[in-house]
Every structure is written in structure tokens, then in C-alpha cells.
Coordinates of C-alpha atoms and ligand atoms in Angstrom, one line a residue:
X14 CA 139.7 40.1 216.5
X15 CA 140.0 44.2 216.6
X16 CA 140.6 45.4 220.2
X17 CA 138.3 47.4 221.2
X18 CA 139.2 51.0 221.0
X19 CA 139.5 53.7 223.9
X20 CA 139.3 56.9 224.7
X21 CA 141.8 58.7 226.8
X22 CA 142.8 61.9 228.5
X23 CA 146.4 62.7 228.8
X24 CA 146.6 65.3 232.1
X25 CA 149.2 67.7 231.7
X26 CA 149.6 67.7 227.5
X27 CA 151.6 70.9 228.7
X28 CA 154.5 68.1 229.2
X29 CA 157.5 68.2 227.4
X30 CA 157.1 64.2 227.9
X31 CA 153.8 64.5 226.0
X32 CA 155.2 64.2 222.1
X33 CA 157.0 61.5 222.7
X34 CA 154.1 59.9 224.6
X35 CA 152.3 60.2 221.6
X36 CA 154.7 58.7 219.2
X37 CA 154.6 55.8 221.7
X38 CA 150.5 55.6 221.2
X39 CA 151.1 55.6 217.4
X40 CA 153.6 52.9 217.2
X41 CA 151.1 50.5 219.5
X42 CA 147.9 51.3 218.0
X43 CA 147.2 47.8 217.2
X44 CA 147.7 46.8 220.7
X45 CA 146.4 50.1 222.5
X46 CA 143.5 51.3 219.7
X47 CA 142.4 54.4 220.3
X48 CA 138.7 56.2 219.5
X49 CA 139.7 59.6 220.9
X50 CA 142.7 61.6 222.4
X51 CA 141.7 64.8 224.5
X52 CA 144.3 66.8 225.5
X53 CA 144.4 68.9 228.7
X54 CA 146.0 71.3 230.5
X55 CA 145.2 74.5 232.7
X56 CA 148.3 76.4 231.0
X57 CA 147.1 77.1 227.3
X58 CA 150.1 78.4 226.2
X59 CA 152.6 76.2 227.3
X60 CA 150.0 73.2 225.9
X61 CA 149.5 75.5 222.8
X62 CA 153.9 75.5 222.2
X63 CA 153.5 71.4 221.2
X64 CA 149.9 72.1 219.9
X65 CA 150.8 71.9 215.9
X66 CA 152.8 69.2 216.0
X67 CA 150.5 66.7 218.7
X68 CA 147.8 68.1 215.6
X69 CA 150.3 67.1 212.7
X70 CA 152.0 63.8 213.9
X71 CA 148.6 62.2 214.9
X72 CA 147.3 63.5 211.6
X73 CA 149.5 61.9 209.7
X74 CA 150.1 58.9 211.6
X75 CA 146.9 58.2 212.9
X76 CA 144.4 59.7 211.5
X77 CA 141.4 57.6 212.3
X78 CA 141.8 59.1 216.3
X79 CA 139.7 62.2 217.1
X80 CA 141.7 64.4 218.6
X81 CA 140.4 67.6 221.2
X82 CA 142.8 70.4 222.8
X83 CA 141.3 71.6 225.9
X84 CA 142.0 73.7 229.2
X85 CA 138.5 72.7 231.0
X86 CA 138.6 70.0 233.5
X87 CA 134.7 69.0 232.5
X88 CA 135.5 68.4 228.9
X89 CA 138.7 66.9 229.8
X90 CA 137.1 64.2 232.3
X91 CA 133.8 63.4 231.1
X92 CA 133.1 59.9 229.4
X93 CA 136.6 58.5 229.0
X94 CA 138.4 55.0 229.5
X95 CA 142.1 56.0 231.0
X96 CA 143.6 59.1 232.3
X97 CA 147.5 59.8 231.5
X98 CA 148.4 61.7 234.0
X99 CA 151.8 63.3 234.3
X100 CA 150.8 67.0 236.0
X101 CA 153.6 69.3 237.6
X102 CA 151.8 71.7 239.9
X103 CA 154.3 74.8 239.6
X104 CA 156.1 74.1 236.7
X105 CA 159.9 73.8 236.4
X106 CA 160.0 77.1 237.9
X107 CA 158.9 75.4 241.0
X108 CA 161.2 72.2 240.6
X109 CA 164.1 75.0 240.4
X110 CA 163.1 75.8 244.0
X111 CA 162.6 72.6 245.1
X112 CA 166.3 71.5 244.0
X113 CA 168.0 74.6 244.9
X114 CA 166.8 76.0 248.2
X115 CA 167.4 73.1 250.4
X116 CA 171.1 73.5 248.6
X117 CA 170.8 76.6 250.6
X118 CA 171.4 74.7 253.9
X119 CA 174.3 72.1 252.4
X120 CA 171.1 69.6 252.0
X121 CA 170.3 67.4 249.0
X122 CA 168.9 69.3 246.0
X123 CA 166.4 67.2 244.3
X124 CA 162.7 66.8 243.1
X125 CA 161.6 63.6 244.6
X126 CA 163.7 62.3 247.4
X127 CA 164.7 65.0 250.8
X128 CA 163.3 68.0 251.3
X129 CA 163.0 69.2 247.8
X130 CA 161.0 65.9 247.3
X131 CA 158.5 67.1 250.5
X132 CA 157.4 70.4 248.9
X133 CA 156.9 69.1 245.8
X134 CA 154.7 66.4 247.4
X135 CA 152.7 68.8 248.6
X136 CA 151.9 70.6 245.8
X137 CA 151.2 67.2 243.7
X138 CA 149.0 65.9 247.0
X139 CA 146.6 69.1 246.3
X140 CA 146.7 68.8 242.6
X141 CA 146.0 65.0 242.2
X142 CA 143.5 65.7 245.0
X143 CA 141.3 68.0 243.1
X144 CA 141.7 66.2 240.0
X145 CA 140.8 62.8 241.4
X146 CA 137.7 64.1 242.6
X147 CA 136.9 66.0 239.5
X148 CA 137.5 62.4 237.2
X149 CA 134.6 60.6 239.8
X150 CA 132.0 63.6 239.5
X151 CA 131.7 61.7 235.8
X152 CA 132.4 58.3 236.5
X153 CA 133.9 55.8 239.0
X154 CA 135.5 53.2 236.2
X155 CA 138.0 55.6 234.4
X156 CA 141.3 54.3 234.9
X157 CA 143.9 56.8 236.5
X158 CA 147.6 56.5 235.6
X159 CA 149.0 58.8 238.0
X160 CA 153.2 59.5 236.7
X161 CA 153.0 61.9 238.6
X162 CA 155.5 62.7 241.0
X163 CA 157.0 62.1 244.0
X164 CA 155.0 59.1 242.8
X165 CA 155.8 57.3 246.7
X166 CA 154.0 60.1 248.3
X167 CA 151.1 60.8 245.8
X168 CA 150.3 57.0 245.5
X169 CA 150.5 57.2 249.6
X170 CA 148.2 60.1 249.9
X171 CA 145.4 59.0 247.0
X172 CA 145.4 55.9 248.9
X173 CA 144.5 57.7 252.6
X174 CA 142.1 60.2 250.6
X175 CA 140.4 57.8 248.4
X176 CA 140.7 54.2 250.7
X177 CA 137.8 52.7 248.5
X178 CA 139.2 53.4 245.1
X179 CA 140.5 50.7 243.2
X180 CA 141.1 52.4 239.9
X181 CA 144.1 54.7 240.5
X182 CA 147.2 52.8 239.3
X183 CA 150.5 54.8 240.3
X184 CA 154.0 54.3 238.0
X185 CA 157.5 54.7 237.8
X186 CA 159.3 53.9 234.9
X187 CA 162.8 53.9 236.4
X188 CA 163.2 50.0 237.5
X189 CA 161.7 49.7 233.6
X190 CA 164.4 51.8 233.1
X191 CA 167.0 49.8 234.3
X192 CA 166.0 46.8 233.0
X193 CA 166.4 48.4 229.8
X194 CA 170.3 48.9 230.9
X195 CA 170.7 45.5 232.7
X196 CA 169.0 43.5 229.0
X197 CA 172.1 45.7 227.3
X198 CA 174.7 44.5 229.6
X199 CA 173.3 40.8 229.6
X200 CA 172.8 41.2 225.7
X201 CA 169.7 39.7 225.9
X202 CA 166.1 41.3 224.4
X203 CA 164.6 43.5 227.6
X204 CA 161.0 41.4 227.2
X205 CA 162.6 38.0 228.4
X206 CA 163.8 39.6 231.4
X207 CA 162.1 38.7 234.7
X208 CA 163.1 40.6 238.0
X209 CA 162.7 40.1 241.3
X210 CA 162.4 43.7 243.0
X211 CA 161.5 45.4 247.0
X212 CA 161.4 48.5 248.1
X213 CA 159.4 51.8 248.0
X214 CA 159.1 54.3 245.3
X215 CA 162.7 55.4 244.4
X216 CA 163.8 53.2 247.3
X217 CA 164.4 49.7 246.1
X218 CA 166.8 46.9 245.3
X219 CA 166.6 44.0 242.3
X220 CA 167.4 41.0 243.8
X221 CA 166.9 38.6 241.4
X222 CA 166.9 38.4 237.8
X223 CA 166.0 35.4 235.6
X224 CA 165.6 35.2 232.1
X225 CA 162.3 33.2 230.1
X226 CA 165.3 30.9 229.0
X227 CA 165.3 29.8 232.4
X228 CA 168.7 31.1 233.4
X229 CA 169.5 32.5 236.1
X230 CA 171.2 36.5 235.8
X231 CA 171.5 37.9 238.8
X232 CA 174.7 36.9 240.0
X233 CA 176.2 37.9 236.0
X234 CA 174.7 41.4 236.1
X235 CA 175.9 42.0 240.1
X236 CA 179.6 41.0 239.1
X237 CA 179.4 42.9 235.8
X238 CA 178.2 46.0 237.9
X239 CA 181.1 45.2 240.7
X240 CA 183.9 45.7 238.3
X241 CA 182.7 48.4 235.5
X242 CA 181.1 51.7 235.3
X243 CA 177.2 51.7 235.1
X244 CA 176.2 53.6 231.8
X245 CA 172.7 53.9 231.5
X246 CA 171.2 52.6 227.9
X247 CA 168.3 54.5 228.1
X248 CA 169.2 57.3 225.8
X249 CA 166.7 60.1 227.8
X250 CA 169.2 59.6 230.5
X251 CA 172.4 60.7 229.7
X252 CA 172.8 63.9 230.7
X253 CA 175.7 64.7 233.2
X254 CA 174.0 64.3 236.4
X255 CA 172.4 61.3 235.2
X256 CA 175.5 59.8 234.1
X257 CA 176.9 60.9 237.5
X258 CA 173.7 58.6 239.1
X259 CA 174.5 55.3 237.9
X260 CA 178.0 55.4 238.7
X261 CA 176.9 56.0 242.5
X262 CA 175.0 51.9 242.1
X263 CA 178.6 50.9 241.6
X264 CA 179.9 53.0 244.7
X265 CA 177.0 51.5 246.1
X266 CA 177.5 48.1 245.5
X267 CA 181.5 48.5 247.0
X268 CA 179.9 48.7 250.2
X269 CA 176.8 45.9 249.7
X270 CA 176.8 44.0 247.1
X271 CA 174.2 41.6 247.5
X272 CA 171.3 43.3 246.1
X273 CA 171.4 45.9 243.2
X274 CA 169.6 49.7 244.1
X275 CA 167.7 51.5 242.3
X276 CA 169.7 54.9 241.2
X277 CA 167.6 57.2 243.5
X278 CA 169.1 55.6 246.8
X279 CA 171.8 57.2 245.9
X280 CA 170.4 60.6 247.6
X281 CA 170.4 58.2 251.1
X282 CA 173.8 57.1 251.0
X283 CA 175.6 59.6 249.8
X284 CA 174.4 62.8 250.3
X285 CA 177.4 64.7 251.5
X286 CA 179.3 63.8 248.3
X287 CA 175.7 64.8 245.9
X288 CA 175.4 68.3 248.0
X289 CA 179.3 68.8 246.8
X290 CA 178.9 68.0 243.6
X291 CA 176.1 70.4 243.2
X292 CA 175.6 73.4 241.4
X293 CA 173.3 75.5 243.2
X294 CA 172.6 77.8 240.4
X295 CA 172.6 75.0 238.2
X296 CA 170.7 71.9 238.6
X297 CA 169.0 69.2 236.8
X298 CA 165.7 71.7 236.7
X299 CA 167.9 73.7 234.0
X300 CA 169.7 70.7 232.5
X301 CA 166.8 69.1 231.9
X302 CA 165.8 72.8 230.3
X303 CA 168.0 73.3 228.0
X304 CA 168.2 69.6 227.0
X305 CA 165.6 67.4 226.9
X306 CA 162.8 70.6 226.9
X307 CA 164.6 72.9 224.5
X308 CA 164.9 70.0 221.9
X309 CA 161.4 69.2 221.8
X310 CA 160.0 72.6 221.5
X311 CA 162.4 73.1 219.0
X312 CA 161.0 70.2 216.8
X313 CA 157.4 71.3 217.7
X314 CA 158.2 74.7 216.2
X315 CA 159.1 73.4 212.6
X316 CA 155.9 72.2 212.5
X317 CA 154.2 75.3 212.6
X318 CA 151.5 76.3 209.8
X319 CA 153.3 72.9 208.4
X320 CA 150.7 70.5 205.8
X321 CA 152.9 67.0 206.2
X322 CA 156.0 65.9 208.5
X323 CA 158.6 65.9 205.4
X324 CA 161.5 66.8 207.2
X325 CA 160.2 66.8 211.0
X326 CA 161.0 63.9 212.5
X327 CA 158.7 62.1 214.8
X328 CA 159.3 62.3 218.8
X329 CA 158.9 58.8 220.4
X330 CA 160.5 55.9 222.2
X331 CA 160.3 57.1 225.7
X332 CA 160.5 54.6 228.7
X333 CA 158.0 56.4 229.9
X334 CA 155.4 56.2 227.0
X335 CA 155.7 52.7 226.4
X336 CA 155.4 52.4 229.8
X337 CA 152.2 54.2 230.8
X338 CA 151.2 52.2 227.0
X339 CA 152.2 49.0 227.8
X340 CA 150.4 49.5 231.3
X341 CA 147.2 50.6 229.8
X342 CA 146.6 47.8 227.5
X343 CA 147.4 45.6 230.1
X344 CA 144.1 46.6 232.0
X345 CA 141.8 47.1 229.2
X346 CA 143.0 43.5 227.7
X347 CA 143.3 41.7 231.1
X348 CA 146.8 40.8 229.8
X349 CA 148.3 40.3 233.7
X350 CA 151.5 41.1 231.9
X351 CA 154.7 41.7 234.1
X352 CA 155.4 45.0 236.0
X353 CA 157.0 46.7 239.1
X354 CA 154.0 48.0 240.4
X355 CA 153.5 50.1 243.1
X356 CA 150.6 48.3 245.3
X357 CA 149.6 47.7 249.4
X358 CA 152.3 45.5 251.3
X359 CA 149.1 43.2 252.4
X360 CA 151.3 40.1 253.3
X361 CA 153.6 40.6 250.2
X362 CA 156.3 41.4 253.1
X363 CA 154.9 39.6 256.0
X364 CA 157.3 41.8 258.8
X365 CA 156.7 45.3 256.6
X366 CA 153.5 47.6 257.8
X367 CA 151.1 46.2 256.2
X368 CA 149.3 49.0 254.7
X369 CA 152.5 50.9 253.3
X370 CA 152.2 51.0 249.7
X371 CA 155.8 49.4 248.5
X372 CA 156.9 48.9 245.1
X373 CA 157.6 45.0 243.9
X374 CA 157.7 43.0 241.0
X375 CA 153.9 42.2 240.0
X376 CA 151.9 41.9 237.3
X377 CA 148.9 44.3 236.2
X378 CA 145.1 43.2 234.8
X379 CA 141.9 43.9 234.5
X380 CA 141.6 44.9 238.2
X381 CA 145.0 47.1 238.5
X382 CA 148.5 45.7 239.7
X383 CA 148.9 42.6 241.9
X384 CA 152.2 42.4 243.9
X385 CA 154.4 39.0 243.6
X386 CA 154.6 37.7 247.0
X387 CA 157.7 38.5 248.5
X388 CA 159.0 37.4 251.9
X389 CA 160.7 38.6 255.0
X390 CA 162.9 41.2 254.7
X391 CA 166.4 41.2 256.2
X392 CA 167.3 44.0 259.2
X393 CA 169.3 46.4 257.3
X394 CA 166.4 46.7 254.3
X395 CA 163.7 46.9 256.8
X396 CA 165.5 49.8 259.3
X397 CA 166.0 51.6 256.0
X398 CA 162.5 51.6 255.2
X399 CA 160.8 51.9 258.2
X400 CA 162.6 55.1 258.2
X401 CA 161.7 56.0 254.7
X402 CA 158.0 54.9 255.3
X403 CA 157.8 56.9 258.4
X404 CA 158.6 59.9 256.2
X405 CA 156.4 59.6 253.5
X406 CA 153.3 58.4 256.1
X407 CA 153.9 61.8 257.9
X408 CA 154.2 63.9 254.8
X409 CA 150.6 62.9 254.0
X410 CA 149.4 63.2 257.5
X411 CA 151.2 67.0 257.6
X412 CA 149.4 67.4 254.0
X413 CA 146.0 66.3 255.2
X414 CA 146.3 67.9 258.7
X415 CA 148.0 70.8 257.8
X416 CA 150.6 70.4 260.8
X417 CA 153.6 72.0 260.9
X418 CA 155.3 69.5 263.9
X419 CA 154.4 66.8 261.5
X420 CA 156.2 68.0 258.7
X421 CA 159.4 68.8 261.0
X422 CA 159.3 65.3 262.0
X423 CA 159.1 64.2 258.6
X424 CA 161.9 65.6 257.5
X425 CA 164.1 65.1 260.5
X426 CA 163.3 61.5 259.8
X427 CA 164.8 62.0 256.4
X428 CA 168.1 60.4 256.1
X429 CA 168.8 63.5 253.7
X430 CA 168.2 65.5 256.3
X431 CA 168.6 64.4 260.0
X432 CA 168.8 67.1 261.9
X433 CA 166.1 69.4 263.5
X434 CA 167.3 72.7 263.1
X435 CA 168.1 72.1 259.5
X436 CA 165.0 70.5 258.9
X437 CA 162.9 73.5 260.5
X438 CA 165.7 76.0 258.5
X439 CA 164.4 74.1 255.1
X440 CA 160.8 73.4 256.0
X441 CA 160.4 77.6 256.3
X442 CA 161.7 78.6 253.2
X443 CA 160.4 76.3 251.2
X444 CA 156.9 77.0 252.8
X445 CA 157.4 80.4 252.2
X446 CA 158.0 80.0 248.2
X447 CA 155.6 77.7 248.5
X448 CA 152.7 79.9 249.0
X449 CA 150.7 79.8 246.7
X450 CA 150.4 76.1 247.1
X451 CA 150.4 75.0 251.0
X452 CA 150.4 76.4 254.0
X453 CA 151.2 74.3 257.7
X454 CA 149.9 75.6 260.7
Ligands
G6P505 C1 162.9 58.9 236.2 C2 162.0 58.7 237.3 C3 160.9 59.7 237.2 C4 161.4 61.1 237.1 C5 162.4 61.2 236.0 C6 163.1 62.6 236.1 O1 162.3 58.5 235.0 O2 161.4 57.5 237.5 O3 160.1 59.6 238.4 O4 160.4 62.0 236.8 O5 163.4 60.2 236.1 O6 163.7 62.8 234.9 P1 164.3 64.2 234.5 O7 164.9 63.9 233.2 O8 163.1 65.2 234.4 O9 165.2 64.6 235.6
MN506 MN1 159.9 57.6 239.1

């Protein structure tokens, strides 16, 4: 039997992710049909850059999907199945701050973990705010996938702004990511790999991995990862400083081996070495720039007043499209196919605060994501994030409240961070180029 077909928004089609996201739809439009695409975004010109080719590719490749550009929220939100959501409030421009002024004080530089990660938390706090809102004037049923990041605080804050809403679905595609890197190393197909997976957002460990063969991984992939370099075999990461990341899980694992990290604990253990390392007139705000951005705007461009794609070639195979794909057709089919989800601790780690929302392995339905049950946590996991939690909790507390002492705390509870008078040194200058966007009293 046909599927039955949806209608979706994608939030931020101003993305240079958004292409690629829509070679993704293409290739699974037998699992994921779609009626309708509408594409929004508040910035018509940087939407209006991809707008020829979004036009062109799903012409050509999909033809039977209506297909609206838009920069108004009440076209963009009205009668639809999903939201895609993947908005920057302030651009790269504002990502450049976020990475380079806390470099400023010899802190770490980057846009989702320290303080780089706060500021931009706020602005995404304000943004996914407004836009949740706006998506339930029409209907409570729509389905948001909020990529949006730092996806630890936003899925922290939606959850303390909107406690009775059961249809906002947070994602990261970077433990996806890494699988895709582990099934290379293993040399076995990514889809018969099973992980066993704790943390918070860009804060967790694997630490297990068994494979629908019924063998057993883990212990394979740790020793593999003991003895030689980390490459990443997701091709959208292999730019220097993400090349630089995953050889900091084997530095990692030199110290503790037992469990594997996910690459963004890097910015907690070794932040002296990462602020070092840094260009502070250079970071990965202008490498991803001139790489990933410049690339796909360039292909957009050829197909410019263009009839057919004869010599464009078709964006697609991103982790994260066939991530935010895979996701959505495991609601709207009730497939309860594997994930790590981001979803409320209740009881999944019994000596955790129960209403943090942590990241595990799960699987995701009909009625959103369900975490695996877990277990106790061990001292040295749980210190680290207790911290970590306490961070993010006050971050949304200083967002809501608009208190200053609160956001100070936060980041002195920051293990990027630490100290007071750095924190407060930070916390002012970004709040001042932040403006526009928040203000603490
Ligand atoms: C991973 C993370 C995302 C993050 C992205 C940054 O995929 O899970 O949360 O947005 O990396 O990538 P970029 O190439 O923009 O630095
Ligand atoms: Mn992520």
C-alpha cells in the first residue's frame, strides 16, 4: 500500500544544509512521500541564492510535490504535517562572534559548547520561542523537528516553556554521525549497528555496540580507537578542525578508555590545548564559509535561468538529511525504528535528575522518541554531568528570567570556563554584540 503523503515546512530554507536536505527527500520519497514542500525563511535573499536550484532539482526529480517559497510565518505554518527546522538566529556573522570573542579571554571558541555556546543559546531560545508559538496558533499536531542548535539548551528550554507539548522532537545527527565512522572501521553496513549511548547533547559516551548478527563490538571498536588515528567517514566532516576533533576521542581514550565520547567532549577536556590551537581570526565560522557554504552556492548558481540539470549535479547524502528523513517517517509510519534521541531522564538513569532531558539510545514512533532504559551511572559520568546539567538548567532560567547572576553562574559552572572574572569578562561582551538579540538585567 502507498504511504500516505505529507506536507512539510522546512524552517530556515536560507540553510546552506537545505539542498542537500532536499536531495535526501528525493532519494526517500517512497518511504517519506510528500504532497507539498513550503519553504521559509525571514531572509529572502539569502533563501532566494538556492531558490533556482531547490525549483530545478525538485522539478526534475520530483515533480509530483508542490513546491512554495515564502518569507511569511502564516503561510509557512498553517495546515502542515512536520516542521524541519534548522534556523540560525544571526547568521554566521553571529557564529563568527560566538567563536571568536570568548577567544578574546584565552576561552574556548565554539558555537555550541562554553561561552560561545551560551549566547548562541540565547538567541536560538527567543527564535524557537516565537516560532513554536506561531506553529500552535494553526494547530497543535504538527510535528516539530527542531536541528536547531545548541540543540541541549533549546530542547531544555522548549521543554520549561512548553511542559505540555508532546510534539517537538529535538536531534542531533552527530552520534548518527559516528556510527557512520565506527560501521567503516568495523566494515560492517551502518543499519545493523545497535549502540548503547548516555549523556547530554554533545556530552555523551557509546558504551556498547552490538551488531543484528548478534556480536558483540564494543570491545573491537574501543581497541581499534586505542591504537590508530580516528578519521571521520562522514565526508561533510573533514575539514581541518574537524579532522583535528576526532583525533582528540583517541587523546581521550589514553586517559579512559572504557567508554567511547562523543567528539564534542573534547571542548571539556582539553580546552587549554583547543584555545592554542586556535585561530582567532580564523575559525570554523569561516572554514565552514569558504567550504562547505561556498561550494553549494556555487552549484546553486549554475542553475540559474537553467531548463534541466544536464551538467549540475545533484546536492544530497547529508547525515543530517537522512537524519531529520529517517526520523520523520518514523513518526508518521509508527516505525519505532532505532535512534539516539534526546528525551526526559524519567527513570531511564534512576540516580540522574529526573527531569533533565539527556540523550540515549531509543527508538522514535508515532508518539515521538522513547529512551532505552539505562541504569545507574558511575561517579565520574554523573559529576561530569551534574555540572553540565547545572549549566544548561541555568542558561534557560537566565533566558526566561532575564538574570544576569544566573548567567554568571552558568558559565562559571562551565568546565570551559571556571572562573568568575573570566566568566563575567565573556558574559559582557558577548551581551553587548548581542544586542539585538538579549539583554540580562
Ligand atoms: C554536527 C553537530 C551539529 C552541528 C554541526 C556543525 O553535525 O551534531 O550540531 O551543527 O556538526 O557543523 P559545521 O560543519 O557547521 O561546523
Ligand atoms: Mn548536534
Amino acid at each position: 500500500m502507498k504511504r500516505k503523503e505529507n506536507v512539510i515546512t522546512i524552517a530556515g530554507a536560507g540553510s546552506a544544509r537545505v539542498p542537500a536536505l532536499l536531495g535526501n527527500l528525493i532519494e526517500y520519497k517512497e518511504r517519506f512521500p510528500l504532497k507539498k514542500i513550503i519553504m521559509f525563511d525571514i531572509d529572502n535573499e539569502r533563501m532566494g541564492q538556492m531558490e533556482a536550484y531547490d525549483r530545478l532539482v525538485l522539478k526534475t526529480y520530483y515533480p509530483e510535490v508542490e513546491v512554495i517559497f515564502t518569507t511569511d510565518p502564516d503561510v509557512a505554518y498553517k495546515d502542515i504535517d512536520f516542521v524541519f527546522c534548522q534556523m540560525r538566529v544571526g547568521k554566521g556573522e553571529m557564529r563568527s562572534f560566538d567563536e571568536k570573542i570568548p577567544l578574546k579571554y584565552g576561552l574556548v571558541g565554539q558555537e555550541t559548547c562554553g561561552p560561545g555556546g551560551f549566547a548562541y543559546g540565547m538567541r536560538s531560545l527567543q527564535g524557537m520561542k516565537e516560532m513554536v508559538e506561531k506553529v500552535r496558533s494553526y494547530s497543535k499536531d504538527t510535528w516539530i523537528l527542531n536541528y536547531t542548535n545548541p540543540a541541549a539548551i533549546v530542547a531544555l528550554g522548549l521543554d520549561r516553556m512548553f511542559p505540555e507539548d508532546k510534539r517537538i522532537l529535538n536531534l542531533c545527527d552527530q552520534p548518527y554521525s559516528l556510527l557512520k565512522s565506527y560501521a567503516k572501521i568495523l566494515e560492517v553496513p551502518q543499519e545493523t549497528l545497535i549502540p548503547k549511548y548516555f549523556g547530554l547533547n554533545h556530552f555523551g559516551w557509546f558504551t556498547g555496540l552490538k551488531g543484528t548478527d548478534g556480536k558483540d563490538y564494543f570491545d573491537k571498536l574501543r581497541f581499534y580507537l586505542r591504537d590508530h588515528d580516528f578519521k571521520p567517514f562522514n565526508a561533510e566532516q573533514r575539514d581541518k578542525s574537524w579532522l583535528d576533533t576526532y583525533v582528540r576521542v583517541n587523546k581521550y581514550m589514553n586517559y579512559f578508555d572504557e567508554y567511547i565520547p562523543t567528539t564534542y567532549l573534547q571542548y571539556y577536556m582539553f580546552p587549554t590545548e583547543i584555545v592554542q590551537e586556535s585561530d582567532p581570526k580564523f575559525t570554523r565560522a569561516d572554514e565552514a564559509k569558504v567550504g562547505r557554504e561556498k561550494e553549494v552556492f556555487e552549484t546553486c548558481k549554475l542553475a540559474e535561468n537553467k531548463k534541466d540539470m544536464s551538467g549540475i549535479k545533484m546536492l544530497t547524502n547529508s547525515v543530517f538529511g537522512k537524519l531529520m528523513v529517517e526520523v520523520a517517517e518514523s513518526i508518521a509510519y509508527d516505525l519505532n525504528n532505532s535512534f539516539v534521541v534526546m528525551v526526559k531522564n524519567n527513570g531511564i538513569i534512576p540516580n540522574f535528575p529526573q527531569d533533565a532531558i539527556i540523550e540515549v539510545d531509543g527508538t522514535i514512533g508515532k508518539d515521538g522518541a522513547r529512551g532505552n532504559y539505562f541504569g545507574e551511572i558511575s561517579t565520574f559520568y554523573k559529576g561530569l554531568m551534574e555540572n553540565q546539567y547545572a549549566y544548561e538548567l541555568l542558561t534557560v532560567e537566565a533566558f526566561m528570567e532575564k538574570n544576569y547572576t544566573k548567567a554568571l553562574q552558568a558559565l562559571t559552572l562551565n568546565r570551559t570556563v571556571i572562573e568568575p572574572n573570566k566568566a563575567k569578562l565573556v558574559l559582557d561582551d558577548l551581551m553587548e554584540k548581542n544586542r539585538e538579540y538579549w539583554h540580562l538585567d
